[in-house]
Amino acid sequence: MGNPLLSDWTGPFALPPFAEIRDEDFAPAFEAALAEARANVAKIAENPAAPDFANTIDALELSEEALNRVAGVFYNLSSADSTPAREALMRDLAPKMAAYSSEVTMNKALWARIDTLWQNRDSLGLGAEQARVLDLYHKMFLRAGAGLDGDQARRMAAIKERLAVLSTSFSQNLLGDERDWSRPLSPEDLEGLPDFVIEAATEAGRERGADGPVLTLNRSLIVPFLQFSPKRELRRIAYEAWTSRCANGDGHDNIANVTEILALREERAHLLGFRNFAEFKLDDEMARKPETVRDLLMQVWGPAKRKAEADAARLTELMRADGLNGELEPWDWRYYSEKRRVAEQAFDEAEVKPYLSLDAMIGAVFDTAHRLFDLDFRELPGPFYHPDVRGWEITRKGAHVAVFLGDYFARTSKRSGAWETEFRPQKKLGGDQKTIVMNVCNFTKGSPCLLSYDDARTLFHEFGHALHQMLSDVTYPLISGTNVARDFVELPSQLYEHWMEVPEVLEKHARHYKTGAPMPKALLDKVLAAATYDQGFATVEYIASALVDLDLHDGPAPADPMAKQAEILASIGMPHAIRMRHATPHFSHVFSGDGYSSGYYSYMWSEVMDADAFEAFREAGSAFDPATAKSLEDNILSKGGSAPADQLWLAFRGKQPGVEALLRGRGLLDPV
C-alpha cells in the first residue's frame, strides 16, 4: 500500500483520507514532497528561456503543491490532535522547512528572474491580479534576504532556522504545560458552582482519566470557575497557574526561548536595513510604523483605563461587603464582576447558557451566512481526523463552494485558543480548486455543550475568517482568502461578531436546550444591553498585551523580557487588579511564529474598521441588507489579497474610519 499522503485523494471533495493516514506516513511524505518542490524550483531557476510571468511566477505558484498538501494535513493535525510522534517530527521538521524556505528565497538565479520581471513590470501587459502577485513575490523575496550576499546571506538563513526551532519549542512547551496541569476538585471545592461548571470539570476529569472533576487550564473551564467559585484561595491558585504558564523555571519554561527569539528577530531586521524588528514587520502592514500603532492604542487606553478603574472601585465595595479587606486582586475581578452583573442587570451567565447550546449557535452562524451570502450547509458523514470533528459541504444555488470542518471541543492533544485554518486554499491556477477550511475551538464538552456568550462570539469570529476563505474568488494561492495584511485579516472575523448582537438572530436561534423555548424577551433584552459590560477590563487586558508585544520589538532586544514587560506595564499605569491577557511566556500569537509579532494590535486596528463596516448595514436600514452584503463580498471577502488592504476597504466603505465607533461600541464613551 502506497503512502496515502502522496496518492491522489479521490474521495468526496478530495478530502484527505484521514482514516488511512498513520503518523509514520508523514516523514517519508515530507521527504518526497520536499524533493519534488526542490526539483521544481531548480527547474524554474535554471530555465534557459527568458523569464516571463508564466514560466516564473505561475510556475512558482504551482511548484509546491505536494508539499503544501502534506504540510496542510500535518500541521493542522499537530495543532488540533497532537501525538508524541507528531511533536517529535515537528521538532525535526522545523529547521528543515526553514532551510528549504531560505534555499528558495535566497536562490540568486530565481531572484534574478523575479527582479527582471519586476523591473520590467509596466511592459509585461499584466492583469491587476498578476501585477499584485508579482509585486508581492518581489517584496517577499527582498524581505526574506534575497538581496543579501556572502556571510550576511548565510547568517540570515541560520537565523531563520533557529527561529523555527525556537518557535516550535515555545508552542510545545505551552501545550505541555496546559496538558500537565490539573487540580482535582473535592465536593467542598464545588460548592457555589453552577451545574454547567461542575459538568465541565467532570468532563475534563473523564477526558484525563481522573476519578472525579478536575480544574484545567482550558479557558472555557477556568474562566467560569473564576467567575463563580466563592473559594478565594482556590481562585488564587487557579488564576496563578493559568497566568504563569511556561514561567515556572521547569522543563516547560519559555523565558529563554523568548529572550533568544527577540534577539534573533532584531538581528534579522538589522540585516535587512531596519532599526528594529517592529519597523521591519510593520513596513508591510497597513499601519506602516510603530508610532501609528502606539497612537491608536493610546487613544483607547485612556478611556478604557478610566472605565476599568471606576469598575474596580465598585467591585472593591462588593468585596468589602463580603468582609474582605485589602486590595482587589486579579483572581477577584471575574468573581465580583459576575456578582455585580447579577445585582445590577438581574441575570447571570448560568441563566443564559441553556439557550446557547453549541448546536443552536452553529445554526445561528450558518443561518446568518445564508441570509447574507445565500450559502447552504449539508452535513457530511466523515470520517475526519478525530471523532469530535464535524464537516459540512457548503453550496450556493446548488454549486459547490467549500468544505467546512468544525473541531469544537477541548482535549489534551489540542493547543489552547481558537483559530481558523485550511487544508486547501481556493485558487483557479492549474484548475478550479475550492477550499477545505476549518475552525478549531476549545469549548468544554457537555451533554449538550453549552456556550457562554463569549464562547458564542468566538464561534462567530472564527467563522468570519472561514467566510474569507470560502468566498475567496482569485486565481493565485498567494493572494487567496486570508492572505492579506495582518492588520486587515481580523476585519471579516470581527465584523461577523456583530451579528451576535442582532436581536432577530438570537430570537430565532437562542433556544433552551431542553424545552426548545426561545430566550425570554426580558432576558434577551438584558443580554443585548449588557454587550458592553466589563469592557473596561477587557480592553485594558488586551491593550496591555498589544503594547508589550510592540515595545518588546520596538527597540533593542531586552536581555530580560520579564523585566521589560514589567517596565512597560508600569509606564502605562496598569491597574493592580488586571493583568495582561497573554503574558510573554505563553503569548503564542507572538512567539509560536512571527505572524502576530509586533502585530497583536491588529485586532484593534481591524475593530476600528469593523465597527464602521457594520455601520454601513445600519445606514442601509438592515443588518441583512442584500446590497451591502454583496458589496462586502465583492470588495473584501472575495478579493483576498488581490489589492492593498486600504484599497479594498475604500472600495467597500468609501471613507476612512475613525476611533469613535470603536469607543462607542465598547461603551467607553459612557460616563464612568
Short mmCIF file of N, CA and C in Angstrom, two decimals, residues 525-630:
data_model
loop_
_atom_site.label_atom_id
_atom_site.label_comp_id
_atom_site.label_asym_id
_atom_site.label_seq_id
_atom_site.Cartn_x
_atom_site.Cartn_y
_atom_site.Cartn_z
N ASP A 525 -33.29 41.03 26.14
CA ASP A 525 -33.01 42.46 26.25
C ASP A 525 -31.84 42.72 27.20
N LYS A 526 -31.80 41.96 28.30
CA LYS A 526 -30.69 42.12 29.25
C LYS A 526 -29.36 41.71 28.62
N VAL A 527 -29.39 40.61 27.87
CA VAL A 527 -28.16 40.14 27.23
C VAL A 527 -27.64 41.19 26.26
N LEU A 528 -28.51 41.73 25.43
CA LEU A 528 -28.07 42.71 24.44
C LEU A 528 -27.66 44.02 25.10
N ALA A 529 -28.36 44.40 26.18
CA ALA A 529 -28.00 45.63 26.88
C ALA A 529 -26.65 45.51 27.57
N ALA A 530 -26.26 44.28 27.90
CA ALA A 530 -25.01 44.05 28.61
C ALA A 530 -23.82 43.82 27.68
N ALA A 531 -24.00 44.09 26.39
CA ALA A 531 -22.94 43.80 25.42
C ALA A 531 -21.65 44.54 25.74
N THR A 532 -21.75 45.70 26.38
CA THR A 532 -20.55 46.46 26.70
C THR A 532 -20.13 46.29 28.16
N TYR A 533 -20.79 45.36 28.88
CA TYR A 533 -20.46 45.18 30.29
C TYR A 533 -19.01 44.73 30.45
N ASP A 534 -18.30 45.33 31.37
CA ASP A 534 -16.91 44.98 31.74
C ASP A 534 -15.92 45.20 30.60
N GLN A 535 -16.27 46.09 29.66
CA GLN A 535 -15.36 46.33 28.55
C GLN A 535 -14.14 47.15 28.97
N GLY A 536 -14.22 47.85 30.10
CA GLY A 536 -13.01 48.49 30.60
C GLY A 536 -11.95 47.45 30.89
N PHE A 537 -12.33 46.39 31.62
CA PHE A 537 -11.43 45.29 31.94
C PHE A 537 -10.90 44.63 30.67
N ALA A 538 -11.82 44.24 29.77
CA ALA A 538 -11.41 43.51 28.57
C ALA A 538 -10.47 44.34 27.70
N THR A 539 -10.75 45.63 27.60
CA THR A 539 -9.92 46.49 26.75
C THR A 539 -8.55 46.73 27.37
N VAL A 540 -8.50 46.90 28.68
CA VAL A 540 -7.22 47.11 29.36
C VAL A 540 -6.33 45.88 29.23
N GLU A 541 -6.87 44.69 29.46
CA GLU A 541 -6.03 43.49 29.39
C GLU A 541 -5.54 43.25 27.97
N TYR A 542 -6.37 43.61 26.97
CA TYR A 542 -5.95 43.46 25.58
C TYR A 542 -4.87 44.49 25.21
N ILE A 543 -5.13 45.78 25.47
CA ILE A 543 -4.16 46.81 25.06
C ILE A 543 -2.83 46.61 25.77
N ALA A 544 -2.86 46.18 27.02
CA ALA A 544 -1.60 45.92 27.72
C ALA A 544 -0.78 44.87 26.96
N SER A 545 -1.43 43.81 26.49
CA SER A 545 -0.72 42.77 25.72
C SER A 545 -0.19 43.34 24.41
N ALA A 546 -1.01 44.16 23.73
CA ALA A 546 -0.59 44.72 22.45
C ALA A 546 0.59 45.67 22.62
N LEU A 547 0.59 46.46 23.68
CA LEU A 547 1.70 47.39 23.90
C LEU A 547 2.98 46.65 24.29
N VAL A 548 2.85 45.60 25.10
CA VAL A 548 4.03 44.82 25.46
C VAL A 548 4.62 44.17 24.21
N ASP A 549 3.77 43.58 23.37
CA ASP A 549 4.25 43.00 22.11
C ASP A 549 4.98 44.04 21.28
N LEU A 550 4.39 45.21 21.11
CA LEU A 550 5.00 46.25 20.29
C LEU A 550 6.33 46.70 20.87
N ASP A 551 6.35 46.99 22.17
CA ASP A 551 7.55 47.56 22.77
C ASP A 551 8.68 46.56 22.95
N LEU A 552 8.37 45.27 23.07
CA LEU A 552 9.43 44.26 23.10
C LEU A 552 10.22 44.25 21.79
N HIS A 553 9.56 44.68 20.70
CA HIS A 553 10.19 44.62 19.38
C HIS A 553 10.62 45.99 18.86
N ASP A 554 10.16 47.07 19.50
CA ASP A 554 10.44 48.41 19.01
C ASP A 554 11.62 49.01 19.79
N GLY A 555 12.79 48.51 19.48
CA GLY A 555 13.99 48.94 20.20
C GLY A 555 14.91 47.76 20.38
N PRO A 556 15.99 47.94 21.12
CA PRO A 556 16.93 46.83 21.35
C PRO A 556 16.23 45.66 22.04
N ALA A 557 16.58 44.47 21.63
CA ALA A 557 16.01 43.27 22.25
C ALA A 557 16.40 43.22 23.72
N PRO A 558 15.45 43.05 24.63
CA PRO A 558 15.78 43.08 26.06
C PRO A 558 16.51 41.81 26.50
N ALA A 559 17.47 41.98 27.37
CA ALA A 559 18.17 40.81 27.93
C ALA A 559 17.27 40.07 28.92
N ASP A 560 16.31 40.78 29.50
CA ASP A 560 15.38 40.19 30.46
C ASP A 560 13.96 40.59 30.04
N PRO A 561 13.30 39.76 29.21
CA PRO A 561 11.96 40.13 28.73
C PRO A 561 10.94 40.34 29.83
N MET A 562 11.05 39.59 30.93
CA MET A 562 10.07 39.76 32.00
C MET A 562 10.25 41.10 32.72
N ALA A 563 11.50 41.53 32.88
CA ALA A 563 11.74 42.85 33.45
C ALA A 563 11.22 43.94 32.51
N LYS A 564 11.42 43.74 31.21
CA LYS A 564 10.92 44.70 30.23
C LYS A 564 9.40 44.73 30.25
N GLN A 565 8.77 43.58 30.35
CA GLN A 565 7.31 43.53 30.44
C GLN A 565 6.82 44.34 31.64
N ALA A 566 7.46 44.13 32.79
CA ALA A 566 7.08 44.87 34.00
C ALA A 566 7.27 46.37 33.81
N GLU A 567 8.35 46.76 33.17
CA GLU A 567 8.64 48.18 32.92
C GLU A 567 7.56 48.81 32.04
N ILE A 568 7.17 48.09 30.99
CA ILE A 568 6.14 48.61 30.07
C ILE A 568 4.82 48.80 30.80
N LEU A 569 4.44 47.79 31.58
CA LEU A 569 3.17 47.87 32.30
C LEU A 569 3.17 48.99 33.33
N ALA A 570 4.30 49.17 33.99
CA ALA A 570 4.40 50.26 34.96
C ALA A 570 4.29 51.62 34.26
N SER A 571 4.86 51.73 33.07
CA SER A 571 4.87 53.02 32.38
C SER A 571 3.48 53.46 31.95
N ILE A 572 2.56 52.52 31.75
CA ILE A 572 1.21 52.89 31.34
C ILE A 572 0.24 52.89 32.53
N GLY A 573 0.76 52.60 33.73
CA GLY A 573 -0.09 52.59 34.91
C GLY A 573 -1.09 51.45 34.91
N MET A 574 -0.62 50.23 34.64
CA MET A 574 -1.50 49.06 34.60
C MET A 574 -2.22 48.90 35.93
N PRO A 575 -3.55 48.84 35.93
CA PRO A 575 -4.28 48.64 37.18
C PRO A 575 -3.86 47.37 37.90
N HIS A 576 -3.79 47.43 39.21
CA HIS A 576 -3.30 46.31 40.01
C HIS A 576 -4.13 45.04 39.80
N ALA A 577 -5.43 45.18 39.67
CA ALA A 577 -6.33 44.01 39.65
C ALA A 577 -6.53 43.44 38.26
N ILE A 578 -5.79 43.94 37.26
CA ILE A 578 -5.90 43.42 35.89
C ILE A 578 -4.50 43.05 35.40
N ARG A 579 -4.40 41.93 34.76
CA ARG A 579 -3.13 41.54 34.15
C ARG A 579 -3.29 41.45 32.64
N MET A 580 -2.18 41.35 31.95
CA MET A 580 -2.20 41.17 30.51
C MET A 580 -3.06 39.95 30.14
N ARG A 581 -3.72 40.05 29.01
CA ARG A 581 -4.47 38.89 28.53
C ARG A 581 -3.53 37.73 28.23
N HIS A 582 -2.35 38.03 27.71
CA HIS A 582 -1.37 36.99 27.38
C HIS A 582 0.00 37.44 27.88
N ALA A 583 0.46 36.88 28.99
CA ALA A 583 1.80 37.21 29.47
C ALA A 583 2.84 36.64 28.51
N THR A 584 3.99 37.26 28.49
CA THR A 584 5.02 36.95 27.49
C THR A 584 5.37 35.47 27.39
N PRO A 585 5.55 34.71 28.48
CA PRO A 585 5.98 33.31 28.33
C PRO A 585 4.96 32.38 27.67
N HIS A 586 3.67 32.80 27.62
CA HIS A 586 2.68 31.98 26.92
C HIS A 586 1.95 32.78 25.83
N PHE A 587 2.59 33.82 25.33
CA PHE A 587 1.99 34.69 24.31
C PHE A 587 2.19 34.03 22.94
N SER A 588 1.36 33.02 22.66
CA SER A 588 1.59 32.21 21.47
C SER A 588 1.35 32.99 20.17
N HIS A 589 0.45 33.97 20.18
CA HIS A 589 0.27 34.79 18.99
C HIS A 589 1.61 35.35 18.51
N VAL A 590 2.48 35.68 19.45
CA VAL A 590 3.69 36.43 19.14
C VAL A 590 4.92 35.54 19.02
N PHE A 591 4.96 34.43 19.76
CA PHE A 591 6.19 33.64 19.83
C PHE A 591 6.07 32.21 19.30
N SER A 592 4.87 31.77 18.91
CA SER A 592 4.75 30.46 18.27
C SER A 592 5.01 30.56 16.77
N GLY A 593 5.46 31.67 16.34
CA GLY A 593 5.72 32.03 14.96
C GLY A 593 5.73 33.54 14.95
N ASP A 594 6.00 34.16 13.80
CA ASP A 594 6.04 35.63 13.85
C ASP A 594 4.84 36.27 13.16
N GLY A 595 3.74 35.50 12.99
CA GLY A 595 2.57 36.04 12.33
C GLY A 595 2.02 37.28 13.00
N TYR A 596 1.87 37.23 14.32
CA TYR A 596 1.33 38.38 15.06
C TYR A 596 2.41 39.12 15.83
N SER A 597 3.67 38.83 15.62
CA SER A 597 4.72 39.55 16.32
C SER A 597 4.72 41.00 15.86
N SER A 598 4.78 41.92 16.82
CA SER A 598 4.58 43.35 16.56
C SER A 598 3.23 43.60 15.92
N GLY A 599 2.33 42.63 15.99
CA GLY A 599 1.07 42.73 15.28
C GLY A 599 -0.16 42.37 16.09
N TYR A 600 0.00 42.17 17.40
CA TYR A 600 -1.18 41.84 18.19
C TYR A 600 -2.16 43.01 18.22
N TYR A 601 -1.67 44.20 17.94
CA TYR A 601 -2.53 45.37 17.84
C TYR A 601 -3.59 45.21 16.76
N SER A 602 -3.37 44.29 15.82
CA SER A 602 -4.20 44.22 14.61
C SER A 602 -5.66 43.95 14.92
N TYR A 603 -5.95 43.29 16.06
CA TYR A 603 -7.35 43.10 16.43
C TYR A 603 -8.04 44.45 16.63
N MET A 604 -7.35 45.37 17.27
CA MET A 604 -7.96 46.69 17.50
C MET A 604 -7.94 47.52 16.22
N TRP A 605 -6.89 47.41 15.45
CA TRP A 605 -6.84 48.11 14.16
C TRP A 605 -8.02 47.68 13.30
N SER A 606 -8.27 46.37 13.26
CA SER A 606 -9.40 45.86 12.49
C SER A 606 -10.73 46.24 13.11
N GLU A 607 -10.76 46.35 14.46
CA GLU A 607 -12.02 46.71 15.12
C GLU A 607 -12.44 48.13 14.76
N VAL A 608 -11.47 49.02 14.55
CA VAL A 608 -11.82 50.35 14.08
C VAL A 608 -12.59 50.25 12.77
N MET A 609 -12.13 49.35 11.88
CA MET A 609 -12.81 49.17 10.60
C MET A 609 -14.11 48.39 10.75
N ASP A 610 -14.12 47.33 11.57
CA ASP A 610 -15.34 46.52 11.64
C ASP A 610 -16.49 47.30 12.26
N ALA A 611 -16.18 48.16 13.24
CA ALA A 611 -17.24 48.98 13.83
C ALA A 611 -17.86 49.88 12.78
N ASP A 612 -17.01 50.45 11.92
CA ASP A 612 -17.51 51.33 10.86
C ASP A 612 -18.19 50.52 9.76
N ALA A 613 -17.69 49.32 9.48
CA ALA A 613 -18.28 48.48 8.43
C ALA A 613 -19.70 48.08 8.79
N PHE A 614 -19.93 47.75 10.07
CA PHE A 614 -21.30 47.38 10.45
C PHE A 614 -22.22 48.59 10.39
N GLU A 615 -21.65 49.79 10.57
CA GLU A 615 -22.46 50.99 10.39
C GLU A 615 -23.04 51.06 8.99
N ALA A 616 -22.33 50.50 8.00
CA ALA A 616 -22.85 50.51 6.62
C ALA A 616 -24.17 49.75 6.54
N PHE A 617 -24.27 48.63 7.27
CA PHE A 617 -25.54 47.89 7.30
C PHE A 617 -26.62 48.70 8.01
N ARG A 618 -26.24 49.33 9.13
CA ARG A 618 -27.22 50.14 9.85
C ARG A 618 -27.72 51.29 8.98
N GLU A 619 -26.80 51.93 8.27
CA GLU A 619 -27.19 53.03 7.40
C GLU A 619 -28.12 52.57 6.29
N ALA A 620 -27.96 51.32 5.87
CA ALA A 620 -28.83 50.76 4.83
C ALA A 620 -30.17 50.32 5.37
N GLY A 621 -30.32 50.31 6.70
CA GLY A 621 -31.61 50.01 7.30
C GLY A 621 -31.81 48.59 7.74
N SER A 622 -30.83 47.71 7.53
CA SER A 622 -30.99 46.31 7.93
C SER A 622 -29.63 45.65 8.08
N ALA A 623 -29.50 44.81 9.11
CA ALA A 623 -28.27 44.04 9.29
C ALA A 623 -28.10 43.01 8.19
N PHE A 624 -29.16 42.77 7.42
CA PHE A 624 -29.10 41.79 6.34
C PHE A 624 -29.36 42.44 4.99
N ASP A 625 -29.03 43.73 4.88
CA ASP A 625 -29.26 44.43 3.62
C ASP A 625 -28.52 43.74 2.47
N PRO A 626 -29.23 43.28 1.44
CA PRO A 626 -28.57 42.50 0.37
C PRO A 626 -27.49 43.27 -0.37
N ALA A 627 -27.74 44.54 -0.66
CA ALA A 627 -26.76 45.30 -1.43
C ALA A 627 -25.47 45.50 -0.65
N THR A 628 -25.59 45.76 0.65
CA THR A 628 -24.39 45.94 1.48
C THR A 628 -23.63 44.62 1.62
N ALA A 629 -24.37 43.52 1.80
CA ALA A 629 -23.72 42.20 1.89
C ALA A 629 -22.99 41.87 0.60
N LYS A 630 -23.61 42.20 -0.55
CA LYS A 630 -22.95 41.93 -1.83
C LYS A 630 -21.70 42.78 -1.99
#
